[in-house]
């Protein structure tokens, strides 16, 4: 009896990437003040990797529609330079700037002007107005810089929640002596120097919280803004 020839094993199909489908990876970069998620697609069969030269020339950068505008709060106690730094930072980033003090209910400003520190209950409505303004900007697809004391962690967390969590803080840090000098030299502002100690006592330093850049204010406004921009990345 002649043995039957064994059937030839079928050749395994070669794994072929589907046309046009490279392997994708993601990164982030700042474009015109917006934090953008970028897609890097390598040609079929290659692994995409940011900065890896063999594939770099094939890499295809594509901005995603999920790119998020930047939302930044410049924070700290009275007289630390929030308004001066916030305005210049916004200009440098090409973003709008909101002076948070103008959003205080008039009763809050009257209270501070009389030398009485604000309470949590005074600040909640104000923080909610700031949060709503920032959220509205982001919804329109616009980045925004706001000056706001944001002295306690609960206040910052409320602002983070209002903006969907994508909020950066630039914390302006300075000595009591320097703050006293700057507040003392300032004229025509409702905030009396006598409230500085209550501001410092209320401050919960944010260093170490996510998205916080701490900058020393013992330098020019330009220097502070340059440090802030480096820290923001
Ligand atoms: N880096 C700096 N060097 C010198 N002077 C500064 C600097 N930053 C701010 N100033 C001055 O210090 C004073 C306080 O600054 P600014 O009003 O910007 O602080 P602020 O944090 O917005 O204060 P507030 O919260 O009380 O409104 C102003 O007179 C401002 O011109
Ligand atoms: O939370 C607060 O106690 C206030 O926001 C103050 O910080 C002032 O608004 C500001 O500093 C103006 O001088």
CSV table of C-alpha atoms and ligand atoms in Angstrom, one decimal:
chain,number,residue,atom,x,y,z
A,1,UNK,CA,0.0,0.0,0.0
A,2,UNK,CA,1.4,3.3,-1.1
A,3,UNK,CA,1.3,5.8,1.9
A,4,UNK,CA,-0.8,8.9,1.2
A,5,UNK,CA,1.3,12.0,0.8
A,6,UNK,CA,1.0,14.3,3.9
A,7,UNK,CA,-0.9,17.5,3.0
A,8,UNK,CA,1.5,20.4,2.8
A,9,UNK,CA,1.0,22.8,5.8
A,10,UNK,CA,-0.6,25.9,4.6
A,11,UNK,CA,1.8,28.9,4.6
A,12,UNK,CA,1.1,31.1,7.6
A,13,UNK,CA,-0.3,34.4,6.4
A,14,UNK,CA,2.2,37.2,6.8
A,15,UNK,CA,1.2,39.8,9.3
A,16,UNK,CA,0.7,42.9,7.2
A,17,UNK,CA,-0.3,46.2,8.6
A,18,UNK,CA,-3.4,47.6,7.0
A,19,UNK,CA,-2.7,50.3,4.5
A,20,UNK,CA,-2.4,53.7,6.0
A,21,UNK,CA,-2.4,52.4,9.5
A,22,UNK,CA,0.8,53.1,11.3
A,23,UNK,CA,1.3,52.7,15.0
A,24,UNK,CA,0.3,55.8,16.9
A,25,UNK,CA,1.7,57.4,19.9
A,26,UNK,CA,0.8,60.6,21.7
A,27,UNK,CA,2.5,63.6,23.1
A,28,UNK,CA,1.7,67.2,24.2
A,29,UNK,CA,3.1,70.5,23.1
A,30,UNK,CA,2.2,74.1,23.5
A,31,UNK,CA,1.1,75.9,20.3
A,32,UNK,CA,0.1,79.5,20.5
A,33,UNK,CA,-0.6,79.2,24.2
A,34,UNK,CA,-2.7,76.1,23.8
A,35,UNK,CA,-1.7,72.7,25.2
A,36,UNK,CA,-2.2,70.4,22.2
A,37,UNK,CA,-2.3,66.6,22.1
A,38,UNK,CA,-0.3,65.6,19.1
A,39,UNK,CA,-0.5,62.3,17.2
A,40,UNK,CA,2.7,60.8,15.7
A,41,UNK,CA,2.1,58.2,13.1
A,42,UNK,CA,4.9,56.1,11.7
A,43,UNK,CA,4.6,54.4,8.3
A,44,UNK,CA,3.0,50.9,8.3
A,45,UNK,CA,5.3,48.4,10.0
A,46,UNK,CA,7.4,51.0,11.9
A,47,UNK,CA,7.0,51.9,15.5
A,48,UNK,CA,6.4,55.6,16.0
A,49,UNK,CA,8.6,57.2,18.7
A,50,UNK,CA,9.0,60.8,19.4
A,51,UNK,CA,12.5,62.0,18.6
A,52,UNK,CA,13.8,58.7,17.3
A,53,UNK,CA,15.7,59.6,14.2
A,54,UNK,CA,15.1,56.6,11.9
A,55,UNK,CA,11.3,57.2,11.9
A,56,UNK,CA,11.3,60.9,12.5
A,57,UNK,CA,11.3,61.9,8.9
A,58,UNK,CA,8.3,59.7,8.3
A,59,UNK,CA,6.5,60.9,11.4
A,60,UNK,CA,3.3,62.8,10.8
A,61,UNK,CA,2.3,65.3,13.3
A,62,UNK,CA,-1.4,66.0,13.5
A,63,UNK,CA,-3.1,68.2,15.9
A,64,UNK,CA,-6.1,66.7,17.6
A,65,UNK,CA,-9.4,68.4,18.0
A,66,UNK,CA,-9.1,67.5,21.6
A,67,UNK,CA,-6.4,70.2,22.1
A,68,UNK,CA,-7.1,72.2,25.2
A,69,UNK,CA,-6.6,75.9,25.7
A,70,UNK,CA,-4.4,76.9,28.6
A,71,UNK,CA,-6.1,78.0,31.8
A,72,UNK,CA,-3.7,79.7,34.3
A,73,UNK,CA,-4.2,81.4,37.7
A,74,UNK,CA,-1.6,83.7,39.1
A,75,UNK,CA,-2.0,83.3,42.8
A,76,UNK,CA,-0.6,84.5,46.2
A,77,UNK,CA,-1.2,87.0,49.0
A,78,UNK,CA,-2.0,90.6,48.5
A,79,UNK,CA,0.8,92.7,47.0
A,80,UNK,CA,2.8,89.7,45.6
A,81,UNK,CA,2.4,90.9,42.1
A,82,UNK,CA,-0.6,88.9,40.7
A,83,UNK,CA,-1.9,91.7,38.6
A,84,UNK,CA,1.4,92.9,37.2
A,85,UNK,CA,2.7,89.4,36.5
A,86,UNK,CA,-0.7,88.1,35.3
A,87,UNK,CA,-1.1,90.9,32.7
A,88,UNK,CA,2.4,90.4,31.3
A,89,UNK,CA,2.2,86.6,31.3
A,90,UNK,CA,-1.1,86.8,29.4
A,91,UNK,CA,0.5,89.2,26.9
A,92,UNK,CA,3.5,86.9,26.3
A,93,UNK,CA,1.2,83.9,25.8
A,94,UNK,CA,-1.2,85.8,23.6
A,95,UNK,CA,-4.1,85.0,26.0
A,96,UNK,CA,-6.8,87.2,27.6
A,97,UNK,CA,-6.3,88.4,31.2
A,98,UNK,CA,-8.9,88.8,33.9
A,99,UNK,CA,-8.1,90.8,37.0
A,100,UNK,CA,-9.8,88.6,39.6
A,101,UNK,CA,-10.3,91.5,42.1
A,102,UNK,CA,-12.9,93.1,39.7
A,103,UNK,CA,-15.0,90.0,40.1
A,104,UNK,CA,-15.3,90.4,43.9
A,105,UNK,CA,-18.9,91.3,45.0
A,106,UNK,CA,-18.8,95.0,46.1
A,107,UNK,CA,-19.5,93.9,49.7
A,108,UNK,CA,-16.2,92.0,49.8
A,109,UNK,CA,-14.2,95.0,48.6
A,110,UNK,CA,-15.9,97.2,51.2
A,111,UNK,CA,-15.0,94.7,53.9
A,112,UNK,CA,-11.4,94.5,52.9
A,113,UNK,CA,-11.1,98.3,52.5
A,114,UNK,CA,-12.3,98.6,56.1
A,115,UNK,CA,-9.5,96.3,57.2
A,116,UNK,CA,-11.6,93.2,57.9
A,117,UNK,CA,-10.4,89.9,56.4
A,118,UNK,CA,-12.7,87.9,54.2
A,119,UNK,CA,-14.1,84.6,55.4
A,120,UNK,CA,-14.7,81.4,53.4
A,121,UNK,CA,-18.3,82.4,53.0
A,122,UNK,CA,-17.3,85.7,51.5
A,123,UNK,CA,-14.9,84.0,49.1
A,124,UNK,CA,-17.0,81.1,47.8
A,125,UNK,CA,-19.3,83.2,45.5
A,126,UNK,CA,-16.3,85.1,44.2
A,127,UNK,CA,-14.4,81.9,43.5
A,128,UNK,CA,-17.4,80.5,41.7
A,129,UNK,CA,-17.6,83.6,39.5
A,130,UNK,CA,-13.9,83.1,38.6
A,131,UNK,CA,-14.4,79.4,37.9
A,132,UNK,CA,-17.4,80.2,35.7
A,133,UNK,CA,-15.5,82.8,33.7
A,134,UNK,CA,-12.6,80.4,33.2
A,135,UNK,CA,-14.9,77.6,32.2
A,136,UNK,CA,-16.7,79.9,29.7
A,137,UNK,CA,-13.3,80.8,28.1
A,138,UNK,CA,-12.3,77.2,27.8
A,139,UNK,CA,-15.7,76.3,26.3
A,140,UNK,CA,-15.2,79.0,23.6
A,141,UNK,CA,-11.8,77.3,22.9
A,142,UNK,CA,-9.9,80.3,24.4
A,143,UNK,CA,-7.1,80.2,26.9
A,144,UNK,CA,-7.2,82.6,29.9
A,145,UNK,CA,-5.0,84.0,32.6
A,146,UNK,CA,-6.6,85.1,35.9
A,147,UNK,CA,-5.2,86.8,39.0
A,148,UNK,CA,-6.8,85.3,42.1
A,149,UNK,CA,-5.4,85.0,45.6
A,150,UNK,CA,-6.6,81.3,45.8
A,151,UNK,CA,-5.1,81.2,49.3
A,152,UNK,CA,-6.4,77.7,50.5
A,153,UNK,CA,-6.2,74.3,48.9
A,154,UNK,CA,-10.0,73.9,49.1
A,155,UNK,CA,-10.3,77.1,47.0
A,156,UNK,CA,-7.9,75.8,44.4
A,157,UNK,CA,-9.7,72.5,44.3
A,158,UNK,CA,-12.9,74.3,43.7
A,159,UNK,CA,-11.3,76.2,40.8
A,160,UNK,CA,-9.8,73.0,39.4
A,161,UNK,CA,-13.2,71.3,39.5
A,162,UNK,CA,-14.8,74.3,37.7
A,163,UNK,CA,-12.3,74.1,34.9
A,164,UNK,CA,-12.4,70.4,34.4
A,165,UNK,CA,-9.1,69.8,36.2
A,166,UNK,CA,-6.9,71.3,33.5
A,167,UNK,CA,-5.7,74.3,35.5
A,168,UNK,CA,-2.2,75.6,36.2
A,169,UNK,CA,-1.3,77.8,39.1
A,170,UNK,CA,1.7,80.3,39.1
A,171,UNK,CA,2.3,80.8,42.8
A,172,UNK,CA,4.2,84.1,43.6
A,173,UNK,CA,6.3,83.6,46.7
A,174,UNK,CA,7.9,86.5,48.6
A,175,UNK,CA,9.1,87.4,52.1
A,176,UNK,CA,6.9,89.4,54.4
A,177,UNK,CA,9.4,92.2,54.3
A,178,UNK,CA,9.3,92.5,50.5
A,179,UNK,CA,5.5,92.2,50.4
A,180,UNK,CA,5.3,95.0,53.0
A,181,UNK,CA,7.6,97.2,50.9
A,182,UNK,CA,5.6,96.6,47.7
A,183,UNK,CA,2.2,97.1,49.4
A,184,UNK,CA,3.5,100.1,51.3
A,185,UNK,CA,4.7,101.8,48.1
A,186,UNK,CA,1.5,101.1,46.2
A,187,UNK,CA,-1.1,103.9,46.1
A,188,UNK,CA,-4.8,104.1,45.2
A,189,UNK,CA,-5.6,100.4,46.1
A,190,UNK,CA,-8.4,99.4,48.4
A,191,UNK,CA,-6.4,96.7,50.2
A,192,UNK,CA,-4.8,98.1,53.4
A,193,UNK,CA,-1.3,96.9,54.5
A,194,UNK,CA,-2.9,95.9,57.9
A,195,UNK,CA,-4.5,92.9,56.1
A,196,UNK,CA,-1.1,91.4,55.0
A,197,UNK,CA,-0.7,89.3,58.2
A,198,UNK,CA,-4.1,87.7,57.9
A,199,UNK,CA,-3.4,87.0,54.2
A,200,UNK,CA,-0.1,85.2,55.2
A,201,UNK,CA,-1.9,83.3,58.0
A,202,UNK,CA,-4.6,82.1,55.6
A,203,UNK,CA,-2.2,81.1,52.9
A,204,UNK,CA,-1.7,77.3,52.4
A,205,UNK,CA,1.4,77.1,50.2
A,206,UNK,CA,0.5,75.2,47.1
A,207,UNK,CA,4.0,74.0,46.2
A,208,UNK,CA,3.8,70.2,45.4
A,209,UNK,CA,0.2,70.3,44.3
A,210,UNK,CA,-0.3,69.2,40.6
A,211,UNK,CA,0.1,71.9,38.0
A,212,UNK,CA,1.8,74.5,40.4
A,213,UNK,CA,4.8,76.6,39.4
A,214,UNK,CA,6.4,78.5,42.2
A,215,UNK,CA,8.2,81.7,41.4
A,216,UNK,CA,10.3,83.9,43.7
A,217,UNK,CA,9.1,87.5,43.4
A,218,UNK,CA,12.4,89.1,44.4
A,219,UNK,CA,13.2,90.1,40.8
A,220,UNK,CA,11.7,92.1,38.0
A,221,UNK,CA,8.2,91.4,36.6
A,222,UNK,CA,9.9,90.3,33.3
A,223,UNK,CA,12.1,87.9,35.3
A,224,UNK,CA,9.1,86.5,37.1
A,225,UNK,CA,7.2,86.0,33.9
A,226,UNK,CA,10.2,84.3,32.3
A,227,UNK,CA,10.5,81.9,35.2
A,228,UNK,CA,6.7,81.2,35.1
A,229,UNK,CA,6.8,80.4,31.4
A,230,UNK,CA,9.8,78.1,31.9
A,231,UNK,CA,7.9,76.3,34.7
A,232,UNK,CA,4.7,76.0,32.6
A,233,UNK,CA,6.7,74.3,29.9
B,1,LIG,N1,8.5,92.3,40.5
B,1,LIG,C1,8.2,93.5,40.9
B,1,LIG,N2,9.1,94.4,41.2
B,1,LIG,C2,8.8,95.6,41.7
B,1,LIG,N3,7.6,96.0,41.9
B,1,LIG,C3,6.6,95.2,41.7
B,1,LIG,C4,6.8,93.9,41.2
B,1,LIG,N4,5.6,93.2,41.1
B,1,LIG,C5,4.7,94.1,41.5
B,1,LIG,N5,5.2,95.2,41.9
B,1,LIG,C6,4.5,96.4,42.5
B,1,LIG,O1,4.1,95.9,43.7
B,1,LIG,C7,2.8,96.4,44.0
B,1,LIG,C8,1.8,95.2,44.1
B,1,LIG,O2,1.8,94.5,42.9
B,1,LIG,P1,0.4,94.0,42.3
B,1,LIG,O3,-0.7,95.1,42.5
B,1,LIG,O4,0.6,93.5,40.9
B,1,LIG,O5,0.1,92.8,43.3
B,1,LIG,P2,-1.2,92.0,43.5
B,1,LIG,O6,-0.8,90.7,44.0
B,1,LIG,O7,-2.1,92.0,42.3
B,1,LIG,O8,-1.9,92.8,44.7
B,1,LIG,P3,-3.4,92.7,45.2
B,1,LIG,O9,-3.8,91.3,45.3
B,1,LIG,O10,-3.4,93.3,46.5
B,1,LIG,O11,-4.2,93.5,44.2
B,1,LIG,C9,2.4,97.3,42.8
B,1,LIG,O12,2.6,98.6,43.1
B,1,LIG,C10,3.3,96.8,41.7
B,1,LIG,O13,3.6,97.8,40.8
B,2,LIG,O1,-8.8,86.2,49.1
B,2,LIG,C1,-8.7,87.3,49.6
B,2,LIG,O2,-8.5,87.7,50.7
B,2,LIG,C2,-8.7,88.5,48.5
B,2,LIG,O3,-8.9,88.0,47.3
B,2,LIG,C3,-7.5,89.3,48.6
B,2,LIG,O4,-6.4,88.5,48.4
B,2,LIG,C4,-7.6,90.5,47.7
B,2,LIG,O5,-8.6,90.4,46.7
B,2,LIG,C5,-6.4,90.9,46.9
B,2,LIG,O6,-5.2,90.5,47.4
B,2,LIG,C6,-6.5,92.4,46.8
B,2,LIG,O7,-5.6,93.1,47.5
